[in-house]
Amino acid sequence: MDLWRRTVLPAVAAVVATAALSACANGGGLRVEGPESPPPDTPTPTVAFGTGSTSPHPGRTPEVAVDLYKVRAALLADPRLGRYPRSVLSNCTVISRCLSRGKTVDVLHSGTPQQIILIHTLEKFVFGIFLIAVEPSGPRPVWILDVEQPTVNASPQGDLVVESKIWTIDDPVCCPSGRRVEVYRWNGRQMIKVSSTDQ
């Protein structure tokens, strides 16, 4: 009996104490936030460049997931980047707070996909888009457009259709009453606006 008290009772007490303490925990643990750094070996999107045969569905552009850290670096190296987007990207240490991926398109008609990238505030207010060519050497900025709260799609003809919100003088900040639809087309050297309609 003496041996049982010395060996079994302390073990039972330890199990009961551990169970009691774990029942009090909220499961949240310690959360530490700081600058986000890119993963050491970020994989590159798997795309067969220039073949035009990467999609299992003919006529549909294959999806890609371009590396946003590399996009940020390429944009900051681009002299066409405006002052405000440059300031946002320079100070953006957590990439998901300032850049996000839009649709994958092939508006260059190259057979190699391009990625629409949105630049936004921390509150997800989008104030610009970038057309990024996904190339073996890395992402290459093709085109930059300053536009507020856009919806971007490729048309069946392969043009880029950008729908954005527009505010009239009486509109509150929350609620723009109009919209603008612009169509852009690649002419072999650059994106050109072929139409613009306000509604």
PDB file of C-alpha atoms in Angstrom:
ATOM      1  CA  MET A   1       0.000   0.000   0.000  1.00  0.00           C
ATOM      2  CA  ASP A   2       2.901   2.308   0.844  1.00  0.00           C
ATOM      3  CA  LEU A   3       4.464   1.703  -2.566  1.00  0.00           C
ATOM      4  CA  TRP A   4       1.120   2.382  -4.260  1.00  0.00           C
ATOM      5  CA  ARG A   5       0.800   5.776  -2.489  1.00  0.00           C
ATOM      6  CA  ARG A   6       4.326   6.790  -3.462  1.00  0.00           C
ATOM      7  CA  THR A   7       4.114   5.829  -7.171  1.00  0.00           C
ATOM      8  CA  VAL A   8       0.524   5.727  -8.417  1.00  0.00           C
ATOM      9  CA  LEU A   9      -1.030   8.650  -6.527  1.00  0.00           C
ATOM     10  CA  PRO A  10       1.505  11.274  -7.774  1.00  0.00           C
ATOM     11  CA  ALA A  11       1.008  10.040 -11.363  1.00  0.00           C
ATOM     12  CA  VAL A  12      -2.806  10.303 -11.080  1.00  0.00           C
ATOM     13  CA  ALA A  13      -2.496  13.777  -9.536  1.00  0.00           C
ATOM     14  CA  ALA A  14      -0.256  14.926 -12.409  1.00  0.00           C
ATOM     15  CA  VAL A  15      -2.770  13.703 -15.024  1.00  0.00           C
ATOM     16  CA  VAL A  16      -5.681  15.416 -13.258  1.00  0.00           C
ATOM     17  CA  ALA A  17      -3.738  18.688 -12.938  1.00  0.00           C
ATOM     18  CA  THR A  18      -2.753  18.648 -16.636  1.00  0.00           C
ATOM     19  CA  ALA A  19      -6.364  18.013 -17.696  1.00  0.00           C
ATOM     20  CA  ALA A  20      -7.605  20.826 -15.471  1.00  0.00           C
ATOM     21  CA  LEU A  21      -5.069  23.307 -16.789  1.00  0.00           C
ATOM     22  CA  SER A  22      -5.732  22.421 -20.431  1.00  0.00           C
ATOM     23  CA  ALA A  23      -9.476  22.900 -19.917  1.00  0.00           C
ATOM     24  CA  CYS A  24      -8.793  26.526 -18.959  1.00  0.00           C
ATOM     25  CA  ALA A  25      -6.857  27.310 -22.114  1.00  0.00           C
ATOM     26  CA  ASN A  26      -8.626  29.181 -24.938  1.00  0.00           C
ATOM     27  CA  GLY A  27      -6.656  27.467 -27.698  1.00  0.00           C
ATOM     28  CA  GLY A  28      -5.469  30.790 -29.077  1.00  0.00           C
ATOM     29  CA  GLY A  29      -1.853  30.546 -28.040  1.00  0.00           C
ATOM     30  CA  LEU A  30       0.594  33.391 -28.457  1.00  0.00           C
ATOM     31  CA  ARG A  31       0.276  35.389 -31.667  1.00  0.00           C
ATOM     32  CA  VAL A  32       3.243  37.476 -32.707  1.00  0.00           C
ATOM     33  CA  GLU A  33       2.970  39.792 -35.679  1.00  0.00           C
ATOM     34  CA  GLY A  34       5.794  41.394 -37.527  1.00  0.00           C
ATOM     35  CA  PRO A  35       7.095  41.884 -41.047  1.00  0.00           C
ATOM     36  CA  GLU A  36       6.203  38.991 -43.283  1.00  0.00           C
ATOM     37  CA  SER A  37       9.109  37.564 -45.201  1.00  0.00           C
ATOM     38  CA  PRO A  38       8.857  35.497 -48.370  1.00  0.00           C
ATOM     39  CA  PRO A  39       9.137  31.744 -48.056  1.00  0.00           C
ATOM     40  CA  PRO A  40      12.744  30.679 -48.696  1.00  0.00           C
ATOM     41  CA  ASP A  41      11.939  28.542 -51.719  1.00  0.00           C
ATOM     42  CA  THR A  42       8.734  29.903 -53.251  1.00  0.00           C
ATOM     43  CA  PRO A  43       7.730  27.608 -56.110  1.00  0.00           C
ATOM     44  CA  THR A  44       7.240  29.106 -59.545  1.00  0.00           C
ATOM     45  CA  PRO A  45       3.910  28.530 -61.304  1.00  0.00           C
ATOM     46  CA  THR A  46       3.866  25.410 -63.446  1.00  0.00           C
ATOM     47  CA  VAL A  47       3.141  26.654 -66.941  1.00  0.00           C
ATOM     48  CA  ALA A  48       4.473  25.407 -70.267  1.00  0.00           C
ATOM     49  CA  PHE A  49       5.660  28.708 -71.709  1.00  0.00           C
ATOM     50  CA  GLY A  50       4.777  29.572 -75.274  1.00  0.00           C
ATOM     51  CA  THR A  51       3.023  26.320 -76.112  1.00  0.00           C
ATOM     52  CA  GLY A  52      -0.541  27.518 -75.758  1.00  0.00           C
ATOM     53  CA  SER A  53      -1.451  23.991 -74.663  1.00  0.00           C
ATOM     54  CA  THR A  54      -1.424  24.301 -70.880  1.00  0.00           C
ATOM     55  CA  SER A  55      -5.177  24.285 -70.443  1.00  0.00           C
ATOM     56  CA  PRO A  56      -7.210  21.069 -70.351  1.00  0.00           C
ATOM     57  CA  HIS A  57     -10.046  23.131 -71.872  1.00  0.00           C
ATOM     58  CA  PRO A  58      -9.176  24.515 -75.328  1.00  0.00           C
ATOM     59  CA  GLY A  59      -9.756  28.265 -75.560  1.00  0.00           C
ATOM     60  CA  ARG A  60      -9.517  28.812 -71.812  1.00  0.00           C
ATOM     61  CA  THR A  61      -6.437  30.486 -70.310  1.00  0.00           C
ATOM     62  CA  PRO A  62      -4.750  28.241 -67.738  1.00  0.00           C
ATOM     63  CA  GLU A  63      -4.760  29.484 -64.155  1.00  0.00           C
ATOM     64  CA  VAL A  64      -1.456  30.619 -62.667  1.00  0.00           C
ATOM     65  CA  ALA A  65      -0.456  31.793 -59.220  1.00  0.00           C
ATOM     66  CA  VAL A  66       2.316  34.302 -59.803  1.00  0.00           C
ATOM     67  CA  ASP A  67       4.578  34.962 -56.792  1.00  0.00           C
ATOM     68  CA  LEU A  68       3.440  38.292 -55.271  1.00  0.00           C
ATOM     69  CA  TYR A  69       6.868  38.917 -53.694  1.00  0.00           C
ATOM     70  CA  LYS A  70       8.460  38.756 -57.137  1.00  0.00           C
ATOM     71  CA  VAL A  71       5.685  40.938 -58.572  1.00  0.00           C
ATOM     72  CA  ARG A  72       6.364  43.567 -55.901  1.00  0.00           C
ATOM     73  CA  ALA A  73      10.085  43.579 -56.718  1.00  0.00           C
ATOM     74  CA  ALA A  74       9.392  43.838 -60.469  1.00  0.00           C
ATOM     75  CA  LEU A  75       6.947  46.714 -59.962  1.00  0.00           C
ATOM     76  CA  LEU A  76       9.331  48.650 -57.720  1.00  0.00           C
ATOM     77  CA  ALA A  77      11.988  48.299 -60.442  1.00  0.00           C
ATOM     78  CA  ASP A  78       9.571  49.630 -63.114  1.00  0.00           C
ATOM     79  CA  PRO A  79      10.014  53.388 -63.801  1.00  0.00           C
ATOM     80  CA  ARG A  80       6.356  53.619 -64.953  1.00  0.00           C
ATOM     81  CA  LEU A  81       5.110  52.957 -61.411  1.00  0.00           C
ATOM     82  CA  GLY A  82       3.458  56.095 -59.986  1.00  0.00           C
ATOM     83  CA  ARG A  83       4.430  57.838 -56.768  1.00  0.00           C
ATOM     84  CA  TYR A  84       1.518  56.638 -54.615  1.00  0.00           C
ATOM     85  CA  PRO A  85       1.653  52.939 -55.648  1.00  0.00           C
ATOM     86  CA  ARG A  86       5.439  53.052 -55.202  1.00  0.00           C
ATOM     87  CA  SER A  87       5.009  54.443 -51.700  1.00  0.00           C
ATOM     88  CA  VAL A  88       2.440  51.762 -50.809  1.00  0.00           C
ATOM     89  CA  LEU A  89       4.604  48.922 -52.160  1.00  0.00           C
ATOM     90  CA  SER A  90       7.790  50.275 -50.564  1.00  0.00           C
ATOM     91  CA  ASN A  91       6.155  50.288 -47.128  1.00  0.00           C
ATOM     92  CA  CYS A  92       4.196  47.064 -47.561  1.00  0.00           C
ATOM     93  CA  THR A  93       5.894  44.350 -45.510  1.00  0.00           C
ATOM     94  CA  VAL A  94       2.903  41.975 -45.499  1.00  0.00           C
ATOM     95  CA  ILE A  95       2.234  41.451 -49.206  1.00  0.00           C
ATOM     96  CA  SER A  96      -1.367  40.239 -48.814  1.00  0.00           C
ATOM     97  CA  ARG A  97      -2.255  43.622 -47.299  1.00  0.00           C
ATOM     98  CA  CYS A  98      -1.397  45.548 -50.472  1.00  0.00           C
ATOM     99  CA  LEU A  99      -1.396  43.126 -53.443  1.00  0.00           C
ATOM    100  CA  SER A 100      -3.753  40.360 -54.515  1.00  0.00           C
ATOM    101  CA  ARG A 101      -4.285  38.240 -57.607  1.00  0.00           C
ATOM    102  CA  GLY A 102      -7.094  38.864 -60.045  1.00  0.00           C
ATOM    103  CA  LYS A 103      -7.970  36.762 -63.068  1.00  0.00           C
ATOM    104  CA  THR A 104      -5.598  34.933 -65.370  1.00  0.00           C
ATOM    105  CA  VAL A 105      -5.944  36.138 -68.968  1.00  0.00           C
ATOM    106  CA  ASP A 106      -4.181  35.989 -72.322  1.00  0.00           C
ATOM    107  CA  VAL A 107      -4.903  39.436 -73.734  1.00  0.00           C
ATOM    108  CA  LEU A 108      -1.427  39.519 -75.339  1.00  0.00           C
ATOM    109  CA  HIS A 109      -2.506  36.510 -77.455  1.00  0.00           C
ATOM    110  CA  SER A 110       0.851  34.889 -76.806  1.00  0.00           C
ATOM    111  CA  GLY A 111      -0.307  31.493 -75.548  1.00  0.00           C
ATOM    112  CA  THR A 112       1.445  32.345 -72.269  1.00  0.00           C
ATOM    113  CA  PRO A 113      -0.842  33.525 -69.455  1.00  0.00           C
ATOM    114  CA  GLN A 114      -0.833  36.957 -67.895  1.00  0.00           C
ATOM    115  CA  GLN A 115      -1.961  37.647 -64.346  1.00  0.00           C
ATOM    116  CA  ILE A 116      -4.077  40.619 -63.277  1.00  0.00           C
ATOM    117  CA  ILE A 117      -2.698  42.012 -59.999  1.00  0.00           C
ATOM    118  CA  LEU A 118      -4.707  44.404 -57.817  1.00  0.00           C
ATOM    119  CA  ILE A 119      -3.073  46.993 -55.567  1.00  0.00           C
ATOM    120  CA  HIS A 120      -5.164  48.064 -52.584  1.00  0.00           C
ATOM    121  CA  THR A 121      -5.178  49.649 -49.176  1.00  0.00           C
ATOM    122  CA  LEU A 122      -5.281  47.669 -45.954  1.00  0.00           C
ATOM    123  CA  GLU A 123      -9.093  48.077 -46.065  1.00  0.00           C
ATOM    124  CA  LYS A 124      -9.100  46.360 -49.499  1.00  0.00           C
ATOM    125  CA  PHE A 125      -9.910  49.546 -51.420  1.00  0.00           C
ATOM    126  CA  VAL A 126      -8.441  48.810 -54.856  1.00  0.00           C
ATOM    127  CA  PHE A 127      -6.846  51.819 -56.544  1.00  0.00           C
ATOM    128  CA  GLY A 128      -4.944  50.250 -59.422  1.00  0.00           C
ATOM    129  CA  ILE A 129      -4.326  47.176 -61.544  1.00  0.00           C
ATOM    130  CA  PHE A 130      -1.274  45.683 -63.192  1.00  0.00           C
ATOM    131  CA  LEU A 131      -1.059  43.288 -66.116  1.00  0.00           C
ATOM    132  CA  ILE A 132       1.829  40.926 -65.381  1.00  0.00           C
ATOM    133  CA  ALA A 133       3.316  38.603 -67.999  1.00  0.00           C
ATOM    134  CA  VAL A 134       4.314  35.264 -66.461  1.00  0.00           C
ATOM    135  CA  GLU A 135       7.676  34.439 -68.047  1.00  0.00           C
ATOM    136  CA  PRO A 136      10.422  31.880 -67.327  1.00  0.00           C
ATOM    137  CA  SER A 137      12.669  34.690 -66.059  1.00  0.00           C
ATOM    138  CA  GLY A 138       9.975  35.876 -63.648  1.00  0.00           C
ATOM    139  CA  PRO A 139       6.980  38.242 -63.649  1.00  0.00           C
ATOM    140  CA  ARG A 140       7.199  41.189 -66.064  1.00  0.00           C
ATOM    141  CA  PRO A 141       4.932  44.253 -65.719  1.00  0.00           C
ATOM    142  CA  VAL A 142       3.260  44.908 -69.067  1.00  0.00           C
ATOM    143  CA  TRP A 143       0.685  47.566 -68.222  1.00  0.00           C
ATOM    144  CA  ILE A 144      -0.377  49.746 -65.278  1.00  0.00           C
ATOM    145  CA  LEU A 145      -3.778  51.407 -64.818  1.00  0.00           C
ATOM    146  CA  ASP A 146      -4.888  53.720 -62.004  1.00  0.00           C
ATOM    147  CA  VAL A 147      -8.534  52.841 -61.387  1.00  0.00           C
ATOM    148  CA  GLU A 148     -10.793  52.674 -58.324  1.00  0.00           C
ATOM    149  CA  GLN A 149     -12.654  49.535 -57.264  1.00  0.00           C
ATOM    150  CA  PRO A 150     -12.433  47.772 -60.648  1.00  0.00           C
ATOM    151  CA  THR A 151     -13.816  44.508 -61.952  1.00  0.00           C
ATOM    152  CA  VAL A 152     -11.499  43.141 -64.650  1.00  0.00           C
ATOM    153  CA  ASN A 153     -12.329  40.446 -67.206  1.00  0.00           C
ATOM    154  CA  ALA A 154     -11.192  39.308 -70.634  1.00  0.00           C
ATOM    155  CA  SER A 155     -13.792  39.608 -73.372  1.00  0.00           C
ATOM    156  CA  PRO A 156     -14.499  36.716 -75.787  1.00  0.00           C
ATOM    157  CA  GLN A 157     -12.483  38.702 -78.370  1.00  0.00           C
ATOM    158  CA  GLY A 158      -9.466  38.750 -76.030  1.00  0.00           C
ATOM    159  CA  ASP A 159      -9.712  42.411 -74.985  1.00  0.00           C
ATOM    160  CA  LEU A 160      -9.422  43.519 -71.380  1.00  0.00           C
ATOM    161  CA  VAL A 161     -12.681  44.928 -69.979  1.00  0.00           C
ATOM    162  CA  VAL A 162     -12.292  47.146 -66.887  1.00  0.00           C
ATOM    163  CA  GLU A 163     -15.417  48.219 -65.020  1.00  0.00           C
ATOM    164  CA  SER A 164     -14.866  50.780 -62.263  1.00  0.00           C
ATOM    165  CA  LYS A 165     -16.947  52.852 -59.850  1.00  0.00           C
ATOM    166  CA  ILE A 166     -17.347  56.581 -60.391  1.00  0.00           C
ATOM    167  CA  TRP A 167     -18.576  59.146 -57.893  1.00  0.00           C
ATOM    168  CA  THR A 168     -20.709  62.157 -58.760  1.00  0.00           C
ATOM    169  CA  ILE A 169     -20.420  65.348 -56.748  1.00  0.00           C
ATOM    170  CA  ASP A 170     -23.375  64.401 -54.488  1.00  0.00           C
ATOM    171  CA  ASP A 171     -22.344  60.790 -53.816  1.00  0.00           C
ATOM    172  CA  PRO A 172     -21.308  59.805 -50.289  1.00  0.00           C
ATOM    173  CA  VAL A 173     -17.910  58.112 -50.019  1.00  0.00           C
ATOM    174  CA  CYS A 174     -19.538  54.740 -49.402  1.00  0.00           C
ATOM    175  CA  CYS A 175     -21.800  54.708 -52.387  1.00  0.00           C
ATOM    176  CA  PRO A 176     -20.740  55.724 -55.915  1.00  0.00           C
ATOM    177  CA  SER A 177     -23.754  56.046 -58.180  1.00  0.00           C
ATOM    178  CA  GLY A 178     -22.058  55.509 -61.515  1.00  0.00           C
ATOM    179  CA  ARG A 179     -19.785  53.119 -63.290  1.00  0.00           C
ATOM    180  CA  ARG A 180     -17.350  53.298 -66.160  1.00  0.00           C
ATOM    181  CA  VAL A 181     -16.665  50.458 -68.580  1.00  0.00           C
ATOM    182  CA  GLU A 182     -13.409  50.690 -70.535  1.00  0.00           C
ATOM    183  CA  VAL A 183     -12.072  48.241 -73.100  1.00  0.00           C
ATOM    184  CA  TYR A 184      -8.338  47.889 -73.701  1.00  0.00           C
ATOM    185  CA  ARG A 185      -6.639  46.004 -76.528  1.00  0.00           C
ATOM    186  CA  TRP A 186      -3.070  44.870 -77.099  1.00  0.00           C
ATOM    187  CA  ASN A 187      -1.796  46.315 -80.397  1.00  0.00           C
ATOM    188  CA  GLY A 188       1.424  44.312 -80.465  1.00  0.00           C
ATOM    189  CA  ARG A 189       3.409  46.899 -78.484  1.00  0.00           C
ATOM    190  CA  GLN A 190       1.100  48.277 -75.800  1.00  0.00           C
ATOM    191  CA  MET A 191      -2.413  48.259 -74.378  1.00  0.00           C
ATOM    192  CA  ILE A 192      -4.611  50.898 -76.015  1.00  0.00           C
ATOM    193  CA  LYS A 193      -8.078  52.069 -74.958  1.00  0.00           C
ATOM    194  CA  VAL A 194     -10.607  51.244 -77.653  1.00  0.00           C
ATOM    195  CA  SER A 195     -13.778  52.380 -75.854  1.00  0.00           C
ATOM    196  CA  SER A 196     -15.045  54.014 -72.683  1.00  0.00           C
ATOM    197  CA  THR A 197     -18.653  54.263 -71.528  1.00  0.00           C
ATOM    198  CA  ASP A 198     -20.034  55.962 -68.409  1.00  0.00           C
ATOM    199  CA  GLN A 199     -23.315  54.682 -67.006  1.00  0.00           C
TER     200      GLN A 199
END
